[in-house]
Amino acid sequence: MKNHVFRPLLVVIGLIVIALIFRFFYVPKDFGVHERGYMYGWYRQGNIEDWRNFSVKYQGKDSCSGCHADKVENISKTPHAIIQCENCHGPAMEHPSNPPKLVIDKSRAQCLRCHSWLPYPSSGRSQIRGIDPDKHNPDVECVMCHNPHKPSLEGLT
């Protein structure tokens, strides 16, 4: 074999050997082990206890309805019904004990995540009423005029 073919072939074989040696020492022994035998996956049996001790940050709308049934009921009749409370109010974590009060993101950027007008008629986003943020009350928080719990023209405050 010629040198111009043989040398790159040795380099590739050497890189493969290095990768396999690195994999042998770096990948945990229980990585990818399942009931059906040894296979690769993003599962590690030794990691189960870590996930049991992991505290959940987002609780979902059902956890809010226990204390805030009126708000959840009101918003369920609006186009915002599909949005989880924590999208605007932040993660509930262990609320009401920690944190005792959720921080509400009243920033303009929060509303513009969905309500900035996009010129894509075939997108599902085209069904959402959008605005041009440079022309529609620039530098004013949306909640100064709009109530997010009553997101309609009747909900203007």
PDB file of C-alpha atoms in Angstrom:
ATOM      1  CA  MET A   1       0.000   0.000   0.000  1.00  0.00           C
ATOM      2  CA  LYS A   2       1.246   3.482  -0.794  1.00  0.00           C
ATOM      3  CA  ASN A   3       2.242   5.813   2.045  1.00  0.00           C
ATOM      4  CA  HIS A   4      -0.345   8.453   1.061  1.00  0.00           C
ATOM      5  CA  VAL A   5      -3.101   5.892   1.714  1.00  0.00           C
ATOM      6  CA  PHE A   6      -1.509   3.937   4.546  1.00  0.00           C
ATOM      7  CA  ARG A   7      -0.735   6.893   6.879  1.00  0.00           C
ATOM      8  CA  PRO A   8      -4.270   8.404   6.894  1.00  0.00           C
ATOM      9  CA  LEU A   9      -5.684   4.903   7.386  1.00  0.00           C
ATOM     10  CA  LEU A  10      -3.465   4.443  10.471  1.00  0.00           C
ATOM     11  CA  VAL A  11      -4.598   7.841  11.791  1.00  0.00           C
ATOM     12  CA  VAL A  12      -8.270   6.879  11.409  1.00  0.00           C
ATOM     13  CA  ILE A  13      -7.724   3.484  13.051  1.00  0.00           C
ATOM     14  CA  GLY A  14      -5.781   5.199  15.853  1.00  0.00           C
ATOM     15  CA  LEU A  15      -8.619   7.696  16.440  1.00  0.00           C
ATOM     16  CA  ILE A  16     -11.139   4.856  16.597  1.00  0.00           C
ATOM     17  CA  VAL A  17      -8.999   2.984  19.135  1.00  0.00           C
ATOM     18  CA  ILE A  18      -8.611   6.148  21.248  1.00  0.00           C
ATOM     19  CA  ALA A  19     -12.396   6.744  21.134  1.00  0.00           C
ATOM     20  CA  LEU A  20     -13.091   3.163  22.243  1.00  0.00           C
ATOM     21  CA  ILE A  21     -10.573   3.393  25.096  1.00  0.00           C
ATOM     22  CA  PHE A  22     -12.057   6.749  26.177  1.00  0.00           C
ATOM     23  CA  ARG A  23     -15.564   5.247  26.013  1.00  0.00           C
ATOM     24  CA  PHE A  24     -14.500   2.284  28.151  1.00  0.00           C
ATOM     25  CA  PHE A  25     -13.314   4.542  30.987  1.00  0.00           C
ATOM     26  CA  TYR A  26     -15.839   7.396  30.626  1.00  0.00           C
ATOM     27  CA  VAL A  27     -19.232   5.701  30.102  1.00  0.00           C
ATOM     28  CA  PRO A  28     -20.740   4.341  33.350  1.00  0.00           C
ATOM     29  CA  LYS A  29     -21.193   0.575  33.527  1.00  0.00           C
ATOM     30  CA  ASP A  30     -24.967   0.825  34.037  1.00  0.00           C
ATOM     31  CA  PHE A  31     -25.544   3.199  31.117  1.00  0.00           C
ATOM     32  CA  GLY A  32     -28.168   1.797  28.752  1.00  0.00           C
ATOM     33  CA  VAL A  33     -28.899  -1.352  30.753  1.00  0.00           C
ATOM     34  CA  HIS A  34     -32.548  -2.414  30.425  1.00  0.00           C
ATOM     35  CA  GLU A  35     -34.641  -5.497  31.069  1.00  0.00           C
ATOM     36  CA  ARG A  36     -34.052  -6.748  27.518  1.00  0.00           C
ATOM     37  CA  GLY A  37     -30.312  -6.910  27.981  1.00  0.00           C
ATOM     38  CA  TYR A  38     -27.533  -4.493  27.160  1.00  0.00           C
ATOM     39  CA  MET A  39     -28.479  -1.670  24.817  1.00  0.00           C
ATOM     40  CA  TYR A  40     -27.675   2.012  24.511  1.00  0.00           C
ATOM     41  CA  GLY A  41     -30.068   4.672  25.682  1.00  0.00           C
ATOM     42  CA  TRP A  42     -30.230   7.718  27.936  1.00  0.00           C
ATOM     43  CA  TYR A  43     -31.084   5.602  30.950  1.00  0.00           C
ATOM     44  CA  ARG A  44     -28.839   4.809  33.886  1.00  0.00           C
ATOM     45  CA  GLN A  45     -30.106   2.502  36.575  1.00  0.00           C
ATOM     46  CA  GLY A  46     -27.738   4.042  39.130  1.00  0.00           C
ATOM     47  CA  ASN A  47     -29.335   7.459  38.512  1.00  0.00           C
ATOM     48  CA  ILE A  48     -32.846   6.552  39.708  1.00  0.00           C
ATOM     49  CA  GLU A  49     -32.310   7.846  43.246  1.00  0.00           C
ATOM     50  CA  ASP A  50     -30.972  11.166  41.926  1.00  0.00           C
ATOM     51  CA  TRP A  51     -34.203  11.711  39.991  1.00  0.00           C
ATOM     52  CA  ARG A  52     -36.341  10.754  43.007  1.00  0.00           C
ATOM     53  CA  ASN A  53     -34.609  13.481  45.023  1.00  0.00           C
ATOM     54  CA  PHE A  54     -34.962  16.073  42.239  1.00  0.00           C
ATOM     55  CA  SER A  55     -37.533  18.720  43.171  1.00  0.00           C
ATOM     56  CA  VAL A  56     -40.078  19.528  40.491  1.00  0.00           C
ATOM     57  CA  LYS A  57     -40.222  23.221  39.616  1.00  0.00           C
ATOM     58  CA  TYR A  58     -43.381  23.353  37.498  1.00  0.00           C
ATOM     59  CA  GLN A  59     -46.603  22.073  39.086  1.00  0.00           C
ATOM     60  CA  GLY A  60     -49.182  22.694  36.345  1.00  0.00           C
ATOM     61  CA  LYS A  61     -52.534  24.432  36.284  1.00  0.00           C
ATOM     62  CA  ASP A  62     -54.185  21.801  38.505  1.00  0.00           C
ATOM     63  CA  SER A  63     -52.059  22.794  41.481  1.00  0.00           C
ATOM     64  CA  CYS A  64     -53.167  26.435  41.066  1.00  0.00           C
ATOM     65  CA  SER A  65     -56.888  25.635  41.006  1.00  0.00           C
ATOM     66  CA  GLY A  66     -56.914  24.563  44.667  1.00  0.00           C
ATOM     67  CA  CYS A  67     -56.499  28.139  45.934  1.00  0.00           C
ATOM     68  CA  HIS A  68     -57.143  30.185  42.796  1.00  0.00           C
ATOM     69  CA  ALA A  69     -60.237  28.442  41.408  1.00  0.00           C
ATOM     70  CA  ASP A  70     -61.839  31.753  40.370  1.00  0.00           C
ATOM     71  CA  LYS A  71     -58.802  32.793  38.310  1.00  0.00           C
ATOM     72  CA  VAL A  72     -58.442  29.361  36.702  1.00  0.00           C
ATOM     73  CA  GLU A  73     -62.165  29.322  35.851  1.00  0.00           C
ATOM     74  CA  ASN A  74     -62.074  32.841  34.383  1.00  0.00           C
ATOM     75  CA  ILE A  75     -59.051  32.130  32.225  1.00  0.00           C
ATOM     76  CA  SER A  76     -60.476  28.784  31.061  1.00  0.00           C
ATOM     77  CA  LYS A  77     -63.141  30.740  29.132  1.00  0.00           C
ATOM     78  CA  THR A  78     -60.565  32.791  27.219  1.00  0.00           C
ATOM     79  CA  PRO A  79     -58.053  32.137  24.446  1.00  0.00           C
ATOM     80  CA  HIS A  80     -55.360  31.973  27.136  1.00  0.00           C
ATOM     81  CA  ALA A  81     -56.906  28.741  28.487  1.00  0.00           C
ATOM     82  CA  ILE A  82     -54.242  26.671  26.701  1.00  0.00           C
ATOM     83  CA  ILE A  83     -51.438  28.473  28.533  1.00  0.00           C
ATOM     84  CA  GLN A  84     -50.194  27.079  31.836  1.00  0.00           C
ATOM     85  CA  CYS A  85     -50.305  29.575  34.721  1.00  0.00           C
ATOM     86  CA  GLU A  86     -46.569  29.189  35.285  1.00  0.00           C
ATOM     87  CA  ASN A  87     -45.770  30.529  31.821  1.00  0.00           C
ATOM     88  CA  CYS A  88     -46.506  34.013  33.180  1.00  0.00           C
ATOM     89  CA  HIS A  89     -46.318  33.533  36.949  1.00  0.00           C
ATOM     90  CA  GLY A  90     -43.075  31.543  37.019  1.00  0.00           C
ATOM     91  CA  PRO A  91     -42.433  28.066  38.426  1.00  0.00           C
ATOM     92  CA  ALA A  92     -44.606  27.234  41.433  1.00  0.00           C
ATOM     93  CA  MET A  93     -41.998  24.875  42.964  1.00  0.00           C
ATOM     94  CA  GLU A  94     -43.277  24.413  46.545  1.00  0.00           C
ATOM     95  CA  HIS A  95     -45.684  27.375  46.470  1.00  0.00           C
ATOM     96  CA  PRO A  96     -47.298  28.631  48.735  1.00  0.00           C
ATOM     97  CA  SER A  97     -44.590  27.878  51.318  1.00  0.00           C
ATOM     98  CA  ASN A  98     -41.512  28.423  49.120  1.00  0.00           C
ATOM     99  CA  PRO A  99     -41.941  30.916  47.464  1.00  0.00           C
ATOM    100  CA  PRO A 100     -44.864  32.428  49.390  1.00  0.00           C
ATOM    101  CA  LYS A 101     -45.766  34.650  46.424  1.00  0.00           C
ATOM    102  CA  LEU A 102     -44.997  34.023  42.757  1.00  0.00           C
ATOM    103  CA  VAL A 103     -43.311  36.751  40.766  1.00  0.00           C
ATOM    104  CA  ILE A 104     -45.437  37.842  37.822  1.00  0.00           C
ATOM    105  CA  ASP A 105     -43.542  38.704  34.662  1.00  0.00           C
ATOM    106  CA  LYS A 106     -45.340  41.834  33.445  1.00  0.00           C
ATOM    107  CA  SER A 107     -42.706  42.683  30.874  1.00  0.00           C
ATOM    108  CA  ARG A 108     -43.626  43.523  27.316  1.00  0.00           C
ATOM    109  CA  ALA A 109     -41.314  40.756  26.097  1.00  0.00           C
ATOM    110  CA  GLN A 110     -43.429  38.189  27.970  1.00  0.00           C
ATOM    111  CA  CYS A 111     -46.532  39.034  25.923  1.00  0.00           C
ATOM    112  CA  LEU A 112     -44.614  39.463  22.680  1.00  0.00           C
ATOM    113  CA  ARG A 113     -43.416  35.862  22.853  1.00  0.00           C
ATOM    114  CA  CYS A 114     -46.819  34.973  21.392  1.00  0.00           C
ATOM    115  CA  HIS A 115     -48.362  38.277  20.315  1.00  0.00           C
ATOM    116  CA  SER A 116     -45.662  39.694  18.086  1.00  0.00           C
ATOM    117  CA  TRP A 117     -47.127  39.642  14.577  1.00  0.00           C
ATOM    118  CA  LEU A 118     -45.540  37.081  12.280  1.00  0.00           C
ATOM    119  CA  PRO A 119     -46.200  37.046   8.512  1.00  0.00           C
ATOM    120  CA  TYR A 120     -46.572  33.256   8.221  1.00  0.00           C
ATOM    121  CA  PRO A 121     -50.148  32.475   7.124  1.00  0.00           C
ATOM    122  CA  SER A 122     -49.643  28.704   7.169  1.00  0.00           C
ATOM    123  CA  SER A 123     -48.346  28.672  10.746  1.00  0.00           C
ATOM    124  CA  GLY A 124     -50.492  28.041  13.801  1.00  0.00           C
ATOM    125  CA  ARG A 125     -49.091  31.287  15.159  1.00  0.00           C
ATOM    126  CA  SER A 126     -51.027  33.170  12.469  1.00  0.00           C
ATOM    127  CA  GLN A 127     -54.211  32.371  14.435  1.00  0.00           C
ATOM    128  CA  ILE A 128     -52.934  34.397  17.413  1.00  0.00           C
ATOM    129  CA  ARG A 129     -53.711  38.093  17.329  1.00  0.00           C
ATOM    130  CA  GLY A 130     -50.373  39.844  16.854  1.00  0.00           C
ATOM    131  CA  ILE A 131     -49.160  43.402  17.040  1.00  0.00           C
ATOM    132  CA  ASP A 132     -46.274  45.394  15.642  1.00  0.00           C
ATOM    133  CA  PRO A 133     -44.356  46.173  18.849  1.00  0.00           C
ATOM    134  CA  ASP A 134     -42.697  49.218  17.303  1.00  0.00           C
ATOM    135  CA  LYS A 135     -46.048  50.860  16.506  1.00  0.00           C
ATOM    136  CA  HIS A 136     -48.454  49.567  19.175  1.00  0.00           C
ATOM    137  CA  ASN A 137     -47.776  51.536  22.378  1.00  0.00           C
ATOM    138  CA  PRO A 138     -43.988  51.158  22.379  1.00  0.00           C
ATOM    139  CA  ASP A 139     -42.277  51.245  25.782  1.00  0.00           C
ATOM    140  CA  VAL A 140     -45.535  50.534  27.659  1.00  0.00           C
ATOM    141  CA  GLU A 141     -46.182  47.291  29.512  1.00  0.00           C
ATOM    142  CA  CYS A 142     -49.086  45.399  27.942  1.00  0.00           C
ATOM    143  CA  VAL A 143     -50.775  44.883  31.333  1.00  0.00           C
ATOM    144  CA  MET A 144     -51.247  48.642  31.637  1.00  0.00           C
ATOM    145  CA  CYS A 145     -54.078  48.313  29.081  1.00  0.00           C
ATOM    146  CA  HIS A 146     -54.805  44.568  28.825  1.00  0.00           C
ATOM    147  CA  ASN A 147     -55.830  42.094  31.503  1.00  0.00           C
ATOM    148  CA  PRO A 148     -54.164  38.762  30.676  1.00  0.00           C
ATOM    149  CA  HIS A 149     -56.898  36.912  32.612  1.00  0.00           C
ATOM    150  CA  LYS A 150     -59.475  38.466  30.243  1.00  0.00           C
ATOM    151  CA  PRO A 151     -57.572  38.661  26.960  1.00  0.00           C
ATOM    152  CA  SER A 152     -60.152  40.239  24.689  1.00  0.00           C
ATOM    153  CA  LEU A 153     -61.200  43.705  23.657  1.00  0.00           C
ATOM    154  CA  GLU A 154     -63.745  43.625  26.501  1.00  0.00           C
ATOM    155  CA  GLY A 155     -60.885  42.892  28.895  1.00  0.00           C
ATOM    156  CA  LEU A 156     -59.247  46.271  28.304  1.00  0.00           C
ATOM    157  CA  THR A 157     -58.704  47.976  31.637  1.00  0.00           C
TER     158      THR A 157
END
